PDB file of C-alpha atoms in Angstrom:
ATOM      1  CA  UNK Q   1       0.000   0.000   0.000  1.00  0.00           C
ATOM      2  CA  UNK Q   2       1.745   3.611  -0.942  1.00  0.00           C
ATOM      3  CA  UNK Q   3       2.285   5.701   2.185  1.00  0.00           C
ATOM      4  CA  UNK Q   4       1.203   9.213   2.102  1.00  0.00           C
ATOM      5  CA  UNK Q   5       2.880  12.172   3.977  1.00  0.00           C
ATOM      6  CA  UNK Q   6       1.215  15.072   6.457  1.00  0.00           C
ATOM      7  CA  UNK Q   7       2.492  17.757   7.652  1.00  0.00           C
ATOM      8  CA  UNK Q   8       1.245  18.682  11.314  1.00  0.00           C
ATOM      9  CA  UNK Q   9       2.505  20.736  14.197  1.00  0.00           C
ATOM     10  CA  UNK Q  10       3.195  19.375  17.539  1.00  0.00           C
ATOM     11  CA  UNK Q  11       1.239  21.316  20.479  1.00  0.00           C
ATOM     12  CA  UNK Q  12       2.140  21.845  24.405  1.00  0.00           C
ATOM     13  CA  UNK Q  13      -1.042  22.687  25.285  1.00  0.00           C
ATOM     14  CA  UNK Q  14      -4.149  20.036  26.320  1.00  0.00           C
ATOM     15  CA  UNK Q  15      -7.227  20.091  27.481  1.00  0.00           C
ATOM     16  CA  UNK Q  16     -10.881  21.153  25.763  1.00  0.00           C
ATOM     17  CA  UNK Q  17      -9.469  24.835  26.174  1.00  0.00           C
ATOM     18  CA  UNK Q  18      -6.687  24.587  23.641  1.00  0.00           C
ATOM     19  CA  UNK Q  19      -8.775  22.253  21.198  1.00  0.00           C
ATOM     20  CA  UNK Q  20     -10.951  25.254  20.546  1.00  0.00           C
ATOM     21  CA  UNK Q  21      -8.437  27.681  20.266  1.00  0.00           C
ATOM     22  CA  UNK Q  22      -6.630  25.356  17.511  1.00  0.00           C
ATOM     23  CA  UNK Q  23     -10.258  25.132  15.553  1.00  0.00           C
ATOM     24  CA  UNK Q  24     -10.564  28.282  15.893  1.00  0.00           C
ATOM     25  CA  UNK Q  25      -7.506  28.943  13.434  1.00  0.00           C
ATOM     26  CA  UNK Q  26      -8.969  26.305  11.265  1.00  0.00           C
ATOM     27  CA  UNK Q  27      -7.479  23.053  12.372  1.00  0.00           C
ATOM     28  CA  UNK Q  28      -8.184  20.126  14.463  1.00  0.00           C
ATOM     29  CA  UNK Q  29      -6.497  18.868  17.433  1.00  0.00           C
ATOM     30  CA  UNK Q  30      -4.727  15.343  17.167  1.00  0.00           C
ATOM     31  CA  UNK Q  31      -3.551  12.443  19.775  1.00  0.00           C
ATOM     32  CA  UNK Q  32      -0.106  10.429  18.565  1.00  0.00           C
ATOM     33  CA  UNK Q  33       0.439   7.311  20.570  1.00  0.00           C
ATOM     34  CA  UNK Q  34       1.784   3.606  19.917  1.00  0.00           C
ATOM     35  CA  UNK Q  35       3.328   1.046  21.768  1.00  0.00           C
ATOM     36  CA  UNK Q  36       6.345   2.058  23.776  1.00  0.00           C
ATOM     37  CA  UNK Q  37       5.431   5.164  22.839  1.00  0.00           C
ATOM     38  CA  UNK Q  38       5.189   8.607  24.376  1.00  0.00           C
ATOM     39  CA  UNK Q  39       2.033  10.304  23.893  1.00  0.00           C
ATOM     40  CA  UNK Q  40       2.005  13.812  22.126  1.00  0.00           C
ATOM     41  CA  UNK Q  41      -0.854  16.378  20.864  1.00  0.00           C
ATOM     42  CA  UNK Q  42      -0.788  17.430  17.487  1.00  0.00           C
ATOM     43  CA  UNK Q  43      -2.760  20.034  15.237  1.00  0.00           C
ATOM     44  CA  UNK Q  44      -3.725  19.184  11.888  1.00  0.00           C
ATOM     45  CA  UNK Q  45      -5.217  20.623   8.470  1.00  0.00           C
ATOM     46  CA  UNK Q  46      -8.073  19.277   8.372  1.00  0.00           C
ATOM     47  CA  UNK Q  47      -8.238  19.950   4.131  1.00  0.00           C
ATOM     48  CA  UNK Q  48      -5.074  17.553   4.253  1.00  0.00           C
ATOM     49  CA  UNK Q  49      -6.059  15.044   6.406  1.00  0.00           C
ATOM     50  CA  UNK Q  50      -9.325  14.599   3.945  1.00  0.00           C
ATOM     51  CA  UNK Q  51      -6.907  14.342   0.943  1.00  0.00           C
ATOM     52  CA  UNK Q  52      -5.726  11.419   2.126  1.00  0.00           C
ATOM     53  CA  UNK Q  53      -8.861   9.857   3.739  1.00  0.00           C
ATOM     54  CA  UNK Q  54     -10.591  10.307   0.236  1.00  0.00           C
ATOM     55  CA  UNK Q  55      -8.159   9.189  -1.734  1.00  0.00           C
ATOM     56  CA  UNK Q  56      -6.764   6.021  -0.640  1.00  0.00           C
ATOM     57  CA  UNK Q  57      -8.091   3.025   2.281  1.00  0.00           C
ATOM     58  CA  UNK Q  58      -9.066   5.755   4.358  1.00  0.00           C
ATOM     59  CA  UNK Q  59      -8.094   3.640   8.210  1.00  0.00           C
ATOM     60  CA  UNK Q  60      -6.226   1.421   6.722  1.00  0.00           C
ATOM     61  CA  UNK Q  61      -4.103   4.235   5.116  1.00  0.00           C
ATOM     62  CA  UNK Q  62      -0.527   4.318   6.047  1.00  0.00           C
ATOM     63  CA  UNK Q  63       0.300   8.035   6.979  1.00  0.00           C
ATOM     64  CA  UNK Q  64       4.070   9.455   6.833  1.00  0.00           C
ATOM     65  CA  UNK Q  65       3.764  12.159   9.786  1.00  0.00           C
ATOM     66  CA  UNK Q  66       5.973  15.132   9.127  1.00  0.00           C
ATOM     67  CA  UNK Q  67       6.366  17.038  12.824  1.00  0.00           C
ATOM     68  CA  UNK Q  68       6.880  20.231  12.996  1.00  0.00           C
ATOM     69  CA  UNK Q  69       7.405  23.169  15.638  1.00  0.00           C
ATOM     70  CA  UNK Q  70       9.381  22.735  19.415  1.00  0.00           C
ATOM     71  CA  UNK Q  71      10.350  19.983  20.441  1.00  0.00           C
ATOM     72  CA  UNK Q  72       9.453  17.842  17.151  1.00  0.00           C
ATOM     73  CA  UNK Q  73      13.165  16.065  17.542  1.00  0.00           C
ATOM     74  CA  UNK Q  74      11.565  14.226  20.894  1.00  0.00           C
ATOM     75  CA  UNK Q  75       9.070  12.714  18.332  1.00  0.00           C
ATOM     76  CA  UNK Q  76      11.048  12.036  15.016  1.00  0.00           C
ATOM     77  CA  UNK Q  77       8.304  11.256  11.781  1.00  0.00           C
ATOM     78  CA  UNK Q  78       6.689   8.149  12.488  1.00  0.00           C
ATOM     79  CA  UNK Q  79       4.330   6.180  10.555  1.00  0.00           C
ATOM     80  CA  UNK Q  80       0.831   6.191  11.645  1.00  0.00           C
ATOM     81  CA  UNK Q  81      -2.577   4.746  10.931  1.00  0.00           C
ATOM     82  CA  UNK Q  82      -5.602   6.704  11.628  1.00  0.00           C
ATOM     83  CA  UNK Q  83      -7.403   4.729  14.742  1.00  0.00           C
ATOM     84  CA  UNK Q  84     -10.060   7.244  15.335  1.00  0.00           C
ATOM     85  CA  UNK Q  85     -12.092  10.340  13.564  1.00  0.00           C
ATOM     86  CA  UNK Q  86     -14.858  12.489  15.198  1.00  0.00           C
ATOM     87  CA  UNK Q  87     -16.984  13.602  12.968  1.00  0.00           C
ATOM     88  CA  UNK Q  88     -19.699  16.675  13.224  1.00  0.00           C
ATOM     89  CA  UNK Q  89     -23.082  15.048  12.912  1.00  0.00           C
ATOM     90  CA  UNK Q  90     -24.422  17.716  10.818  1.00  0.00           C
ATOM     91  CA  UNK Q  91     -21.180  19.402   8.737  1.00  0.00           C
ATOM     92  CA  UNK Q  92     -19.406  16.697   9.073  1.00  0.00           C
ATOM     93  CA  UNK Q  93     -16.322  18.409   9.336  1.00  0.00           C
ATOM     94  CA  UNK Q  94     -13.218  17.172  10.911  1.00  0.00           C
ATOM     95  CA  UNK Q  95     -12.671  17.775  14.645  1.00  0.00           C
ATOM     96  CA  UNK Q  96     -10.560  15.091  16.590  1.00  0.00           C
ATOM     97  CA  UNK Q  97      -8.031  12.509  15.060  1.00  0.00           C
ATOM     98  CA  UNK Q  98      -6.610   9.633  16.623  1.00  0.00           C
ATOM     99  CA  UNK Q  99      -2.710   8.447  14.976  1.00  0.00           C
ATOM    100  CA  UNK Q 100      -1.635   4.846  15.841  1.00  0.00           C
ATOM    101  CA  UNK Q 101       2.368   4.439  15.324  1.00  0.00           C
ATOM    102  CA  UNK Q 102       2.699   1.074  13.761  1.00  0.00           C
ATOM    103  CA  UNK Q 103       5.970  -1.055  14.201  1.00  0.00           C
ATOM    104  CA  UNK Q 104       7.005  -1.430  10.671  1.00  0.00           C
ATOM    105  CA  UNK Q 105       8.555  -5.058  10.621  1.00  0.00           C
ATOM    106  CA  UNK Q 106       5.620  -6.383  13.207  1.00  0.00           C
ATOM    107  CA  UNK Q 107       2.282  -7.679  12.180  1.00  0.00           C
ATOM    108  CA  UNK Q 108      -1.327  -5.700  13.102  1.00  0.00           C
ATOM    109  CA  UNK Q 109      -4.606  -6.742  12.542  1.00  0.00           C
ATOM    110  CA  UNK Q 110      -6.542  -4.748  10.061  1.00  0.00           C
ATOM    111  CA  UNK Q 111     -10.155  -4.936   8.580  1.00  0.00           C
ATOM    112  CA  UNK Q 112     -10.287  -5.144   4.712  1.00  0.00           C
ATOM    113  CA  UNK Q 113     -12.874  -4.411   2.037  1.00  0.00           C
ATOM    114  CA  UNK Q 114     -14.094  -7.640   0.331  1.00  0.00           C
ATOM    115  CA  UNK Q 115     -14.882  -7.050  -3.599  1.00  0.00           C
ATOM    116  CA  UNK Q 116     -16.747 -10.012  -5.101  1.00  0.00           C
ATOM    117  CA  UNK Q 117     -15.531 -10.557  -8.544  1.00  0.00           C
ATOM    118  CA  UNK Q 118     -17.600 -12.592 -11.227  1.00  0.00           C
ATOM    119  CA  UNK Q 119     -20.856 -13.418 -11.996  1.00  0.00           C
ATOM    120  CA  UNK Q 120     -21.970 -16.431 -10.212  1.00  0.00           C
ATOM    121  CA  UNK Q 121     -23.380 -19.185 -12.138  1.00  0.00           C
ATOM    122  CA  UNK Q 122     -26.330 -19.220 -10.384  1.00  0.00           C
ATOM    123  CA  UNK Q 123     -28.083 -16.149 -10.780  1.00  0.00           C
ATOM    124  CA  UNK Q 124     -27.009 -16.343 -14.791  1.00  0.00           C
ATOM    125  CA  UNK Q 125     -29.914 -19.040 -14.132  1.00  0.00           C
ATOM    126  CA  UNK Q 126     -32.438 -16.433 -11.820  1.00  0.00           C
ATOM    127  CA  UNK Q 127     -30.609 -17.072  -8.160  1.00  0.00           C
ATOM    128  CA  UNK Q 128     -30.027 -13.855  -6.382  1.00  0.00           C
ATOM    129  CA  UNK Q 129     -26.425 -12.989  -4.884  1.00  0.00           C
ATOM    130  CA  UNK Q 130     -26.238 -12.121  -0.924  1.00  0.00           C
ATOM    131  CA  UNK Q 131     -23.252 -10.964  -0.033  1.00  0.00           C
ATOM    132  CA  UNK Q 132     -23.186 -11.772   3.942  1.00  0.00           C
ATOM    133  CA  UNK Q 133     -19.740 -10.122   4.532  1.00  0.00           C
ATOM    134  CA  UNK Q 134     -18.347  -6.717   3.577  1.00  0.00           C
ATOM    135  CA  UNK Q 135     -15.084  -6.567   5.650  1.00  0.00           C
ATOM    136  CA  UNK Q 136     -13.070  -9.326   6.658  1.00  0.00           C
ATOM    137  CA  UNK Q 137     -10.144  -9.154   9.457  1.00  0.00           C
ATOM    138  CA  UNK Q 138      -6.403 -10.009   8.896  1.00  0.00           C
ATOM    139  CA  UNK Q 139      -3.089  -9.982  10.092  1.00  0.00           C
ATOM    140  CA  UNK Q 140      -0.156  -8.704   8.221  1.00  0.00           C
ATOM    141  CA  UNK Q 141       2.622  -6.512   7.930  1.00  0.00           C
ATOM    142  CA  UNK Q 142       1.668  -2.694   7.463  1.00  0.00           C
ATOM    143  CA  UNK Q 143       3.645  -2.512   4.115  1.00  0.00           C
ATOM    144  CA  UNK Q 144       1.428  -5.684   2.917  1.00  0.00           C
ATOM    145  CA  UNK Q 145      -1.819  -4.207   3.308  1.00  0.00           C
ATOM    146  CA  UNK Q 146      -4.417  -4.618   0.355  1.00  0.00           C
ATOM    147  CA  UNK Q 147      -7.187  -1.951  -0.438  1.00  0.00           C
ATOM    148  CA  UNK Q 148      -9.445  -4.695  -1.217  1.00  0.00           C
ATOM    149  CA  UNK Q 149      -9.624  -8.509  -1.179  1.00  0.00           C
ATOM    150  CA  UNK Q 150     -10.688  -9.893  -4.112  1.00  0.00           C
ATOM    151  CA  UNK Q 151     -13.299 -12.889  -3.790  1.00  0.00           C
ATOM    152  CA  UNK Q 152     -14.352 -15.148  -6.777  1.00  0.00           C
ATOM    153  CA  UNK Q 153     -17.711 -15.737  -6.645  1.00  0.00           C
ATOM    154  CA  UNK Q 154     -18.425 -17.008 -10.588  1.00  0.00           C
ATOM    155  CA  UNK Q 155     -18.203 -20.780  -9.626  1.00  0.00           C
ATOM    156  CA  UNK Q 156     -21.232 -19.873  -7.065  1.00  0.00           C
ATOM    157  CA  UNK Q 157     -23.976 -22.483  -8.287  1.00  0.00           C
ATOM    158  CA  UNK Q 158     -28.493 -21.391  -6.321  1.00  0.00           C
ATOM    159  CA  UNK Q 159     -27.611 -22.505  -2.925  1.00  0.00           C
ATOM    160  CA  UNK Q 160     -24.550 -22.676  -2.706  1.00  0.00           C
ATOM    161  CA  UNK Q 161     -22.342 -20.817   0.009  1.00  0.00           C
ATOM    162  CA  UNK Q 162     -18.949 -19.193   0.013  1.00  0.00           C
ATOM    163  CA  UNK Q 163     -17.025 -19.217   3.994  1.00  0.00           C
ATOM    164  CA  UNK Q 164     -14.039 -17.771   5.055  1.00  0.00           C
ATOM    165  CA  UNK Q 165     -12.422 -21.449   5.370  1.00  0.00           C
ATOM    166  CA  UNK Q 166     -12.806 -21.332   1.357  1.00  0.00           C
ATOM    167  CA  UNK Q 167     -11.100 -18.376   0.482  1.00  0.00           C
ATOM    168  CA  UNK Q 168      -6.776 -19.055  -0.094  1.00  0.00           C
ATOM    169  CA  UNK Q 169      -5.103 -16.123   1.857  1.00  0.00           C
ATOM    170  CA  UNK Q 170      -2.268 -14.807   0.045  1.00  0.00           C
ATOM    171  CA  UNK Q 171       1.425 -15.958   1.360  1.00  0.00           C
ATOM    172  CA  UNK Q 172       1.499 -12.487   2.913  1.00  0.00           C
ATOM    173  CA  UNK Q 173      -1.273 -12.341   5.199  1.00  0.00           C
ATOM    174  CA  UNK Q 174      -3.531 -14.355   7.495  1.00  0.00           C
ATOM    175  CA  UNK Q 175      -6.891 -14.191   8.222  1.00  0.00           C
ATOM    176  CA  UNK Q 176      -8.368 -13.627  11.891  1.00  0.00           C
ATOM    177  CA  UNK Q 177     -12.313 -13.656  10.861  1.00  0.00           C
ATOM    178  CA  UNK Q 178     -14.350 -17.025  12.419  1.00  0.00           C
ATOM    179  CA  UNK Q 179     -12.984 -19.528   9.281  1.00  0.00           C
ATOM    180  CA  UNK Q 180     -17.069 -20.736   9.631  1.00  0.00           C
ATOM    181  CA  UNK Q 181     -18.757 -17.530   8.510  1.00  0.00           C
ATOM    182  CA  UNK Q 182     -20.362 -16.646   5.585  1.00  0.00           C
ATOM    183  CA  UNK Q 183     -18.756 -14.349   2.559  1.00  0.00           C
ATOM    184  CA  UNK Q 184     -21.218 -14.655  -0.011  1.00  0.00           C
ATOM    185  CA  UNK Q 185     -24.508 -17.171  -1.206  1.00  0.00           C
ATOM    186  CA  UNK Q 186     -26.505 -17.680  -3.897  1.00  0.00           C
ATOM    187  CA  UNK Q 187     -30.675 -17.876  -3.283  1.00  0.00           C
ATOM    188  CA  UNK Q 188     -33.368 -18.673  -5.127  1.00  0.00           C
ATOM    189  CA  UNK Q 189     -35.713 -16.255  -6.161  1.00  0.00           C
ATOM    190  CA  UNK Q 190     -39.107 -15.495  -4.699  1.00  0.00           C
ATOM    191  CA  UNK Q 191     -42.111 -15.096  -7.216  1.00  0.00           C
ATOM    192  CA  UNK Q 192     -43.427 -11.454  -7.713  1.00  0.00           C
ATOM    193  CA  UNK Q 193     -46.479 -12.555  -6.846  1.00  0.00           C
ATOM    194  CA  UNK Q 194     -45.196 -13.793  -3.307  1.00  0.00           C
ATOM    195  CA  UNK Q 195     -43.125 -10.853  -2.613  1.00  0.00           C
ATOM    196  CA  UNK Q 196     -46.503  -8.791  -2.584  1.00  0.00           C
ATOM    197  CA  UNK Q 197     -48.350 -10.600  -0.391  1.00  0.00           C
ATOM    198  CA  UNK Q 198     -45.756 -10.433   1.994  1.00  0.00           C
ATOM    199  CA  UNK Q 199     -45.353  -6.971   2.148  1.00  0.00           C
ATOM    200  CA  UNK Q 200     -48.806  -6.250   2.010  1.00  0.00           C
ATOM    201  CA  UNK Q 201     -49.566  -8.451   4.862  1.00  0.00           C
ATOM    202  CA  UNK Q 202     -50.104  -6.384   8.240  1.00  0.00           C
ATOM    203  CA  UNK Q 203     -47.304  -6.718  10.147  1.00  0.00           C
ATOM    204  CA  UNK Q 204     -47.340  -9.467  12.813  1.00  0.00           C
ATOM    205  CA  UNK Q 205     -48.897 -11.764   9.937  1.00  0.00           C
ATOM    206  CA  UNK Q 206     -46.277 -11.781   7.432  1.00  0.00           C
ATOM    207  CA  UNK Q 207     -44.181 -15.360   7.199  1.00  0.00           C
ATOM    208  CA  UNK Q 208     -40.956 -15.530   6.294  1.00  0.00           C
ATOM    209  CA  UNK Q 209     -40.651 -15.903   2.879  1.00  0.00           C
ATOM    210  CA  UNK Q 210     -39.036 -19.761   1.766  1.00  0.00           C
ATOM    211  CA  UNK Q 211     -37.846 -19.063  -1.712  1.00  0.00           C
ATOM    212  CA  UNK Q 212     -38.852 -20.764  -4.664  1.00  0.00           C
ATOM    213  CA  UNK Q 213     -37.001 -23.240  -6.495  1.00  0.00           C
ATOM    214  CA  UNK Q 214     -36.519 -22.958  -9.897  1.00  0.00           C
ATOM    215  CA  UNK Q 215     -38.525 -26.244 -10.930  1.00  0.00           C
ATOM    216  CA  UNK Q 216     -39.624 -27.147  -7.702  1.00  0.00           C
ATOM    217  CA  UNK Q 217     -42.758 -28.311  -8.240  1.00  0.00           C
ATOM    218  CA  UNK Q 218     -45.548 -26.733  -5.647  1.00  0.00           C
ATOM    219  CA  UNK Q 219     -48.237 -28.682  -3.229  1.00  0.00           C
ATOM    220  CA  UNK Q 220     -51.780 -28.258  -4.362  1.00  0.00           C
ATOM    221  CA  UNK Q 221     -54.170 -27.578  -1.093  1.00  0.00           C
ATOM    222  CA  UNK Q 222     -56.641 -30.120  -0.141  1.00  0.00           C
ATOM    223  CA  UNK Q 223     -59.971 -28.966  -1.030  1.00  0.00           C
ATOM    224  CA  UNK Q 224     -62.832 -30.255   0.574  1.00  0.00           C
ATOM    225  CA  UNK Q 225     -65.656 -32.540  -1.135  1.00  0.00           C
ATOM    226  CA  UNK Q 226     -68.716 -30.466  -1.800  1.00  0.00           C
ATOM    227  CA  UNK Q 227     -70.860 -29.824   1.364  1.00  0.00           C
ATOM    228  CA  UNK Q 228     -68.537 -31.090   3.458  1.00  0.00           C
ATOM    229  CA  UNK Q 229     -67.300 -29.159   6.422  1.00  0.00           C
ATOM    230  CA  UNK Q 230     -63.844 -27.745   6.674  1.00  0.00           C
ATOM    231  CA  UNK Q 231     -61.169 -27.060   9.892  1.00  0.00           C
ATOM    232  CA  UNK Q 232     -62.097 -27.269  13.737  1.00  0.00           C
ATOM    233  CA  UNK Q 233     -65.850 -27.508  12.687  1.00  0.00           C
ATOM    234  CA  UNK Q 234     -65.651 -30.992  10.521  1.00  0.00           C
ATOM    235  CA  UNK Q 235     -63.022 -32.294  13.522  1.00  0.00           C
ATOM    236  CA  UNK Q 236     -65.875 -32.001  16.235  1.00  0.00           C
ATOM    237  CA  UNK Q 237     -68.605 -32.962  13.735  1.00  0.00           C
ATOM    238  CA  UNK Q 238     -66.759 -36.313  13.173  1.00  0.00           C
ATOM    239  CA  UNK Q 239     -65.803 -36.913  16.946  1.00  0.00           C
ATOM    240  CA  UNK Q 240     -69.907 -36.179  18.079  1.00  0.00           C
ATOM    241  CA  UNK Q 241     -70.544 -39.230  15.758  1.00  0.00           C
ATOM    242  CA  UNK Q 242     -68.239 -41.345  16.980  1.00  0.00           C
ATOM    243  CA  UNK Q 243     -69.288 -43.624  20.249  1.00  0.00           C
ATOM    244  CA  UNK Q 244     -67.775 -42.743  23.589  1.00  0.00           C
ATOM    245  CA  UNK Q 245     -65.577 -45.477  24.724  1.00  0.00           C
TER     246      UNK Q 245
END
């Protein structure tokens, strides 16, 4: 994964105080800490900091800091991954970052995009795709990071299943994620006609739709001989003719 580089400036000052005054002059305030590591408070650009979320894995993102102002020489430029970003709920602009200095010749464990690649056999033939996981977690060296993980999912036939325990990590990494759970399936479809009633059913009465196989031949109801009474009213007809014992 390519490393990008920001420039920020370290700060003496702490406390919720000194985090306004630094937004005031239009950046954020910033935490830098790691194992073995002394803590230090940074400001940051918040325009450059987005630059690099938007353009590359945005956590996953390995970040070149560049420390500047007294005292930087106690820090040196490490290598960081963002760990945390608060958001404003409404501009959602930038206003408190998290750095995590990563070791670079030790392993971390990292969440990573899935992309399924391929169209799967099955819904060439009607199925529907499901993809069950988005992210998947794996351990690695920082250098060795993928933007994605690429899954094959052409081979996929209706009802069939793609798991972790399927996928062949490359040499590089390993995968942390429960080897049981599910990446991606292939389902049957449901019948137009189905999917209606079940949404238009009040709620409280609507099953849970069992898709329909493609071929699957369906059960004709029983219907009743003329005149003949039906449910909990036939039952106690026939037991009132039958003798007591």
């Amino acid at each position: 994964m390519q490393q990008r580089e920001l420039e920020v400036a370290l700060r003496g000052e702490k406390g919720k105080g000194a985090a306004r005054r630094i937004r005031r002059e239009g950046k954020i305030p910033a935490v830098l800490y790691g194992p073995k590591r002394e803590t230090f408070h940074l400001a940051v650009k918040p325009e450059e900091l987005k630059k690099i979320l938007t353009s590359g894995a945005r956590e996953n993102t390995l970040i070149g800091l560049k420390i500047k102002g007294p005292g930087s020489d106690r820090v040196g430029n490490p290598v960081v991954m963002l760990k945390d970003l608060q958001v404003h709920p409404l501009s959602q602009s930038y206003l408190h970052a998290d750095f995590y200095a990563v070791a670079m010749d030790q392993k971390i464990e990292v969440d990573i995009p899935i992309r399924l690649v391929g169209k799967p056999e099955g819904v060439k033939l009607g199925g529907i795709q499901q993809q069950a996981m988005r992210d998947i977690r794996v351990r690695c060296l920082p250098t060795e990071i993928p933007e994605f993980l690429d899954v094959d999912v052409s081979a996929l036939k209706i009802g069939d299943s793609l798991h972790v325990r399927d996928l062949a990590p490359p040499e590089k990494f390993e995968f942390v994620t429960d080897q049981n759970f599910t990446v991606a399936s292939v389902v049957p479809p449901i019948s137009e006609a189905k999917y209606e009633q079940i949404v238009s059913a009040p709620e409280g009465e609507r099953e849970i739709a069992q898709p329909e196989r493609i071929g699957e031949k369906k059960e004709e109801p029983e219907v009743a001989e003329p005149g003949a009474k039906a449910g909990k009213e036939a039952k106690e007809a026939k037991e009132a003719k039958e003798p007591k014992k």
